[in-house]
Coordinates of C-alpha atoms and ligand atoms in Angstrom, one line a residue:
M208 CA -0.1 -0.2 0.1
D209 CA 1.3 3.1 -1.1
M210 CA 1.8 5.8 1.3
R211 CA -2.0 8.2 -0.4
N212 CA -3.4 4.7 0.0
A213 CA -2.5 4.1 3.3
L214 CA -3.4 8.0 4.4
R215 CA -7.2 7.9 2.9
V216 CA -7.6 3.8 4.7
M217 CA -6.5 6.1 8.0
T218 CA -8.9 8.5 7.4
V219 CA -11.4 6.4 6.4
A220 CA -10.8 4.5 9.9
V221 CA -10.9 7.2 11.9
L222 CA -14.2 8.3 10.4
V223 CA -16.0 5.0 10.6
G224 CA -14.6 5.8 14.4
T225 CA -16.2 9.1 14.8
L226 CA -19.8 7.8 13.6
G227 CA -19.6 4.9 15.9
T228 CA -19.2 7.0 18.9
L229 CA -21.5 9.5 18.2
G230 CA -24.1 6.8 16.9
A231 CA -23.1 5.0 20.6
C232 CA -23.9 8.6 22.3
A233 CA -26.9 9.0 20.7
P234 CA -29.6 5.9 20.5
E235 CA -31.0 4.4 23.5
A236 CA -28.8 0.8 24.1
G237 CA -28.8 -1.7 21.9
E238 CA -31.0 0.0 19.1
P239 CA -28.7 0.4 16.1
S240 CA -29.1 4.1 14.9
A241 CA -28.9 5.7 11.5
A242 CA -25.3 6.3 11.7
D243 CA -23.7 2.3 12.7
A244 CA -25.8 1.3 9.8
G245 CA -24.1 3.8 7.1
A246 CA -20.7 3.0 9.2
A247 CA -21.7 -0.5 8.3
A248 CA -22.3 -0.2 5.0
E249 CA -19.0 2.0 4.7
T250 CA -16.6 -0.5 5.6
R251 CA -18.1 -3.6 3.6
T252 CA -15.2 -4.8 0.8
F253 CA -15.8 -6.1 -3.3
D254 CA -12.6 -8.0 -4.6
W255 CA -14.0 -8.7 -7.8
K256 CA -12.1 -11.0 -10.9
L257 CA -12.1 -9.0 -14.1
V258 CA -10.9 -11.2 -17.2
T259 CA -10.0 -9.5 -20.5
T260 CA -10.3 -11.2 -24.6
W261 CA -6.8 -9.3 -24.4
P262 CA -3.4 -10.4 -24.9
K263 CA -1.4 -9.9 -21.5
N264 CA -0.2 -6.1 -21.7
L265 CA -1.5 -5.4 -24.7
P266 CA -1.4 -1.6 -24.9
A267 CA -4.8 0.3 -24.3
L268 CA -7.3 -2.6 -25.3
G269 CA -5.5 -4.7 -22.2
T270 CA -4.7 -1.8 -20.3
A271 CA -7.3 0.1 -19.8
P272 CA -8.6 -2.2 -17.9
E273 CA -6.1 -1.7 -15.8
R274 CA -6.3 1.1 -15.8
L275 CA -10.1 1.1 -14.6
A276 CA -8.9 -0.8 -11.6
E277 CA -6.7 1.8 -10.8
I278 CA -9.3 4.2 -10.8
V279 CA -11.7 1.7 -8.7
G280 CA -9.5 0.7 -6.2
E281 CA -8.5 5.1 -5.5
M282 CA -11.8 6.3 -5.9
S283 CA -13.0 3.8 -2.9
A284 CA -9.9 3.7 -0.9
G285 CA -9.5 0.1 -1.2
R286 CA -13.0 -0.7 -0.5
F287 CA -13.8 -2.0 -4.3
T288 CA -10.9 -4.1 -5.6
I289 CA -10.7 -5.3 -8.8
K290 CA -8.1 -8.7 -10.3
V291 CA -7.6 -8.4 -14.0
Y292 CA -7.0 -11.3 -16.0
A293 CA -5.6 -11.1 -19.4
A294 CA -7.0 -14.1 -21.8
G295 CA -6.3 -17.5 -20.9
E296 CA -5.2 -16.8 -17.5
L297 CA -8.1 -17.9 -16.1
V298 CA -10.4 -18.2 -18.7
P299 CA -10.0 -18.0 -22.6
A300 CA -10.6 -15.3 -24.6
F301 CA -14.1 -16.3 -26.0
E302 CA -15.2 -17.5 -22.4
V303 CA -15.3 -14.4 -21.5
F304 CA -18.9 -13.1 -21.3
D305 CA -19.8 -17.1 -19.9
A306 CA -17.9 -16.9 -17.1
V307 CA -19.6 -13.2 -16.1
A308 CA -22.5 -14.4 -17.1
E309 CA -22.1 -17.4 -14.7
G310 CA -20.3 -15.1 -11.8
S311 CA -17.4 -16.9 -12.2
A312 CA -16.0 -13.6 -12.7
E313 CA -17.6 -10.7 -11.9
M314 CA -16.5 -8.4 -15.0
G315 CA -15.5 -9.0 -18.1
H316 CA -13.4 -7.0 -20.8
G317 CA -13.9 -7.3 -25.0
A318 CA -15.9 -6.3 -27.4
A319 CA -19.5 -7.6 -28.4
Y320 CA -18.9 -8.9 -31.7
Y321 CA -16.9 -11.8 -29.8
W322 CA -21.0 -12.9 -28.5
R323 CA -22.3 -13.1 -32.2
G324 CA -22.8 -16.8 -30.8
K325 CA -25.6 -15.7 -28.1
A326 CA -26.8 -13.4 -30.4
P327 CA -25.7 -12.0 -33.8
I328 CA -27.2 -8.8 -33.8
A329 CA -24.3 -7.9 -30.3
A330 CA -22.1 -7.4 -33.1
I331 CA -23.7 -3.7 -33.7
F332 CA -22.6 -2.8 -30.5
A333 CA -19.1 -3.5 -30.8
T334 CA -19.3 -2.2 -34.6
V335 CA -20.5 -1.8 -37.8
P336 CA -19.3 -2.2 -41.6
F337 CA -19.0 1.9 -42.9
G338 CA -21.2 2.3 -39.7
M339 CA -20.5 5.2 -36.6
N340 CA -17.2 6.4 -36.3
A341 CA -16.1 6.6 -32.3
Q342 CA -17.6 9.9 -31.5
E343 CA -20.8 9.2 -33.6
M344 CA -21.2 5.5 -31.6
N345 CA -20.6 7.0 -28.5
G346 CA -23.2 9.3 -28.7
W347 CA -25.9 7.0 -30.2
L348 CA -25.1 4.5 -26.6
H349 CA -25.1 7.5 -24.4
Y350 CA -27.3 9.8 -25.9
G351 CA -29.2 7.8 -28.8
G352 CA -30.9 5.3 -26.5
G353 CA -27.8 2.5 -27.7
L354 CA -26.8 1.3 -24.3
E355 CA -30.5 0.6 -23.5
L356 CA -30.9 -1.4 -25.8
W357 CA -27.4 -2.9 -25.2
R358 CA -28.5 -3.7 -22.0
E359 CA -31.6 -5.1 -23.3
L360 CA -30.3 -7.4 -25.1
Y361 CA -27.7 -9.1 -22.7
E362 CA -30.3 -9.2 -20.3
P363 CA -31.6 -12.6 -20.5
F364 CA -28.1 -13.9 -20.4
G365 CA -27.5 -12.0 -16.5
V366 CA -24.7 -9.6 -18.5
V367 CA -25.0 -5.7 -17.9
P368 CA -22.7 -4.2 -20.4
L369 CA -21.0 -0.6 -20.1
A370 CA -18.9 1.3 -23.0
A371 CA -15.4 0.9 -22.2
G372 CA -13.3 1.8 -24.4
N373 CA -12.9 2.5 -28.3
S374 CA -9.9 2.2 -30.6
G375 CA -11.5 5.2 -33.6
V376 CA -11.1 3.7 -37.1
Q377 CA -9.1 0.5 -37.2
M378 CA -6.7 -0.6 -40.1
A379 CA -8.4 -2.1 -43.4
G380 CA -5.7 -5.0 -42.2
W381 CA -2.2 -7.2 -43.2
F382 CA -1.4 -8.6 -46.1
N383 CA 1.6 -10.4 -48.1
K384 CA 0.0 -9.9 -51.6
E385 CA -1.8 -6.8 -53.4
I386 CA -5.5 -6.4 -52.8
N387 CA -6.0 -5.0 -56.0
S388 CA -9.3 -6.4 -57.4
L389 CA -12.6 -8.9 -55.7
E390 CA -10.5 -11.5 -57.9
D391 CA -7.6 -10.9 -55.1
L392 CA -10.2 -11.8 -52.5
Q393 CA -11.4 -15.5 -53.3
G394 CA -10.5 -17.9 -51.2
L395 CA -8.2 -15.9 -49.0
K396 CA -8.2 -17.0 -45.2
M397 CA -9.0 -13.7 -43.6
R398 CA -8.3 -13.1 -39.1
I399 CA -11.8 -10.5 -39.5
P400 CA -14.1 -11.0 -36.5
G401 CA -18.3 -9.9 -36.8
L402 CA -20.0 -8.5 -40.0
G403 CA -16.9 -7.6 -41.4
G404 CA -15.6 -11.0 -41.2
E405 CA -19.1 -12.0 -42.9
V406 CA -19.6 -9.4 -45.7
L407 CA -15.5 -11.0 -46.3
Q408 CA -17.0 -14.2 -46.6
R409 CA -19.9 -12.8 -49.2
A410 CA -17.4 -11.7 -51.1
G411 CA -15.3 -15.1 -52.2
G412 CA -13.2 -15.1 -48.6
V413 CA -12.9 -17.0 -45.8
S414 CA -13.5 -15.3 -42.6
V415 CA -12.0 -16.6 -38.9
A416 CA -12.5 -15.7 -36.1
M417 CA -9.9 -16.2 -32.9
P418 CA -8.7 -13.5 -30.5
G419 CA -5.7 -11.6 -30.7
S420 CA -3.4 -14.0 -29.0
E421 CA -3.3 -16.7 -32.0
I422 CA -3.0 -13.7 -34.7
F423 CA 0.8 -13.7 -34.8
T424 CA 1.8 -17.3 -34.8
S425 CA -1.3 -18.2 -37.3
L426 CA -0.4 -15.6 -39.6
Q427 CA 3.0 -17.5 -39.4
T428 CA 2.5 -20.8 -40.1
G429 CA -0.1 -20.4 -43.1
V430 CA -3.5 -21.1 -41.2
I431 CA -4.8 -17.6 -41.8
D432 CA -3.1 -15.6 -45.1
A433 CA -4.3 -12.2 -43.6
T434 CA -5.5 -10.8 -40.5
E435 CA -6.4 -7.6 -38.9
W436 CA -6.2 -6.5 -35.6
V437 CA -6.4 -3.0 -34.8
G438 CA -4.5 0.2 -35.3
P439 CA -0.6 0.7 -35.5
Y440 CA -0.3 1.3 -32.3
N441 CA -1.2 -2.5 -31.6
D442 CA -0.5 -4.3 -34.6
L443 CA 3.2 -2.7 -34.0
A444 CA 2.9 -4.2 -30.3
L445 CA 2.0 -7.7 -31.9
G446 CA 5.0 -7.5 -33.7
L447 CA 2.9 -8.0 -37.5
Q448 CA 5.5 -6.0 -39.5
E449 CA 7.5 -8.9 -39.8
I450 CA 5.3 -11.1 -41.0
A451 CA 2.7 -8.9 -43.0
R452 CA 3.8 -6.6 -45.8
Y453 CA 1.1 -5.1 -46.7
Y454 CA -0.9 -2.6 -44.5
Y455 CA -3.9 -1.3 -45.7
Y456 CA -6.5 1.3 -44.9
P457 CA -9.1 2.1 -44.3
G458 CA -11.2 -0.1 -41.7
W459 CA -14.3 -0.4 -43.6
H460 CA -14.5 -2.8 -41.4
E461 CA -14.1 -1.1 -38.2
P462 CA -15.3 2.5 -37.5
G463 CA -15.1 2.9 -34.4
P464 CA -15.7 -0.5 -32.3
A465 CA -17.1 -0.2 -28.7
I466 CA -14.9 -1.7 -26.1
E467 CA -17.6 -3.3 -24.0
A468 CA -17.0 -4.2 -19.5
L469 CA -19.5 -6.6 -18.7
V470 CA -20.7 -7.1 -15.3
N471 CA -22.8 -9.8 -13.6
R472 CA -25.9 -8.3 -12.9
E473 CA -26.2 -9.7 -9.1
A474 CA -23.1 -8.9 -8.6
L475 CA -23.5 -5.2 -9.6
D476 CA -27.0 -5.4 -8.0
S477 CA -24.8 -6.3 -4.6
L478 CA -22.7 -2.9 -4.4
P479 CA -23.8 -0.1 -2.3
P480 CA -24.4 2.7 -5.0
D481 CA -21.3 4.8 -4.3
L482 CA -19.3 2.2 -5.6
R483 CA -22.0 1.9 -8.5
A484 CA -21.9 4.8 -8.8
M485 CA -17.6 4.7 -8.8
L486 CA -18.0 1.7 -11.3
E487 CA -20.0 3.6 -14.3
T488 CA -17.7 6.5 -14.2
A489 CA -13.9 4.8 -13.9
C490 CA -16.1 2.9 -17.5
R491 CA -16.9 6.5 -19.0
A492 CA -13.2 7.8 -18.0
V493 CA -11.7 4.9 -19.2
N494 CA -14.1 5.0 -22.2
Q495 CA -12.5 8.2 -24.0
D496 CA -9.0 7.5 -22.1
M497 CA -8.6 4.4 -24.4
L498 CA -9.8 6.5 -27.8
D499 CA -6.8 9.6 -26.7
E500 CA -4.3 7.4 -26.2
F501 CA -4.5 5.3 -29.6
T502 CA -4.9 8.8 -31.1
A503 CA -1.6 9.9 -29.4
R504 CA 0.2 6.8 -30.4
N505 CA -1.3 5.7 -33.5
A506 CA 0.5 8.4 -34.9
A507 CA 3.6 7.6 -33.9
A508 CA 3.4 3.7 -34.2
L509 CA 2.4 4.2 -37.9
R510 CA 5.8 5.9 -38.5
T511 CA 7.6 3.4 -37.2
L512 CA 6.4 0.8 -38.7
V513 CA 7.0 2.9 -42.3
E514 CA 9.9 4.2 -41.3
E515 CA 11.7 1.6 -39.7
H516 CA 9.9 -1.8 -40.4
G517 CA 9.0 -0.9 -44.0
V518 CA 5.4 -1.4 -44.2
E519 CA 3.8 -0.7 -47.3
V520 CA 0.6 1.7 -46.8
R521 CA -2.1 0.9 -49.4
R522 CA -5.6 2.0 -49.7
L523 CA -8.1 -0.3 -50.7
P524 CA -9.6 0.1 -54.0
D525 CA -12.6 2.3 -54.7
D526 CA -14.6 -0.8 -56.3
V527 CA -13.6 -3.5 -53.8
L528 CA -14.9 -0.9 -50.8
A529 CA -17.8 -0.5 -53.0
R530 CA -19.0 -3.7 -53.1
F531 CA -18.3 -4.7 -49.4
A532 CA -20.5 -1.1 -48.9
V533 CA -23.3 -3.4 -51.0
L534 CA -22.7 -6.4 -48.8
S535 CA -23.0 -4.8 -45.2
E536 CA -26.7 -3.8 -46.1
E537 CA -27.4 -6.7 -47.2
V538 CA -25.6 -8.6 -44.0
L539 CA -26.9 -6.1 -41.6
D540 CA -30.8 -6.2 -42.5
E541 CA -30.1 -10.4 -42.5
T542 CA -29.3 -10.6 -39.1
A543 CA -31.9 -8.3 -38.0
V544 CA -35.1 -9.8 -39.5
T545 CA -34.6 -13.1 -37.0
D546 CA -36.0 -11.2 -34.2
E547 CA -37.9 -8.3 -33.1
L548 CA -35.2 -7.3 -30.8
S549 CA -32.2 -7.2 -33.2
Q550 CA -35.3 -5.0 -35.6
R551 CA -35.5 -2.6 -32.7
I552 CA -31.4 -2.7 -32.4
L553 CA -30.4 -2.5 -36.1
D554 CA -34.1 0.8 -36.2
S555 CA -32.6 2.4 -34.1
Y556 CA -28.7 2.2 -34.5
R557 CA -29.5 3.4 -39.0
A558 CA -31.9 6.2 -37.4
F559 CA -28.8 8.0 -35.3
Q560 CA -26.6 7.6 -37.6
E561 CA -28.9 9.0 -40.6
S562 CA -29.2 11.6 -38.4
V563 CA -26.0 12.6 -37.3
R564 CA -24.8 12.1 -40.8
D565 CA -26.1 15.1 -41.8
Y566 CA -25.2 17.1 -39.2
H567 CA -21.5 15.5 -39.6
A568 CA -21.3 16.1 -42.9
I569 CA -21.6 20.4 -42.3
T570 CA -19.9 19.9 -38.9
E571 CA -16.6 17.8 -38.8
Q572 CA -16.2 16.2 -42.5
A573 CA -17.0 19.8 -43.8
Y574 CA -14.1 21.3 -41.3
L575 CA -11.5 17.9 -41.7
D576 CA -12.3 18.7 -45.9
T577 CA -11.3 22.3 -45.2
R578 CA -8.7 22.2 -42.6
D579 CA -6.7 19.8 -45.2
G580 CA -8.2 20.6 -48.6
V581 CA -7.1 24.5 -48.8
D582 CA -3.4 25.9 -50.3
R583 CA -1.8 27.8 -47.7
Ligands
CA883 CA1 -10.1 -5.4 -35.7

């Protein structure tokens, strides 16, 4: 325990002692006072486990839950501790949702497109090909009804989702051959999760789902021909530049994926209101912090990839992107028709995207075009 925490614990101990003394003076002997009840509630401690889908020590995605745990520990002066486990330490990456649903871990950290086996529409709460960017996604989740729909979707599993990170627009991925036309995608085995994977499949490729920890070896040994992961900062950390030559953009398949914190419903309900508020506030803080970190680090990492590792950055051809866009709408429509809730989720997502698109056309987009397009 560092000095700051030690002081906080001492302060809480003194406060509890004072309240206990005051409480003992006022009521009749044997009668519990409000102060006693308050003091008892404040000394309860909670020690949670958080399992993640991320490789150990992975920057940003993997360190975000660590930061979340730190914030909660500091804010609660040690009353609420969260121990973070990387993928495979307690459960494999793709068993995180089940672990939280069953309560073997109180929390998880991952991305909703990993749980398409539970509900195919879940992928929308991570990201949608040609869908919303990070700023728009956060607007939908927190002010456009998205989070309520997300909670409704996970409700039958006893799991409560919170937004807890976003990578911003990702890169399209790593290839060892050039992609000049749709022909080059035929039979191509690519690690690509979520709805984007289904789009690739329909375009003639073969989509493979695997957690981050398996990507390097799979690409190196030819289990897959290509892969997407995140962006320069995370991809450099995984070492993908050592086994692939071409780095394609834009990340049509993941324009602003929400990273989620999963909380076991009963565990969440067991928290006193102050600790619950700390947890929710910490998630919100980490949600923004991850985007800030990616924004700052990706640009530098891209320079390193190009200048020190000779990576060739390429743009996907327009006709390939246009075909992906058409197929994306098909995939979305078919994913949503399965049930009423799925359709409601897709309708809400599309309506929000439509409404912000018109606004962003004359603000964010118009501004960037202007800033970077004018001659000086
Ligand atoms: Ca990705």
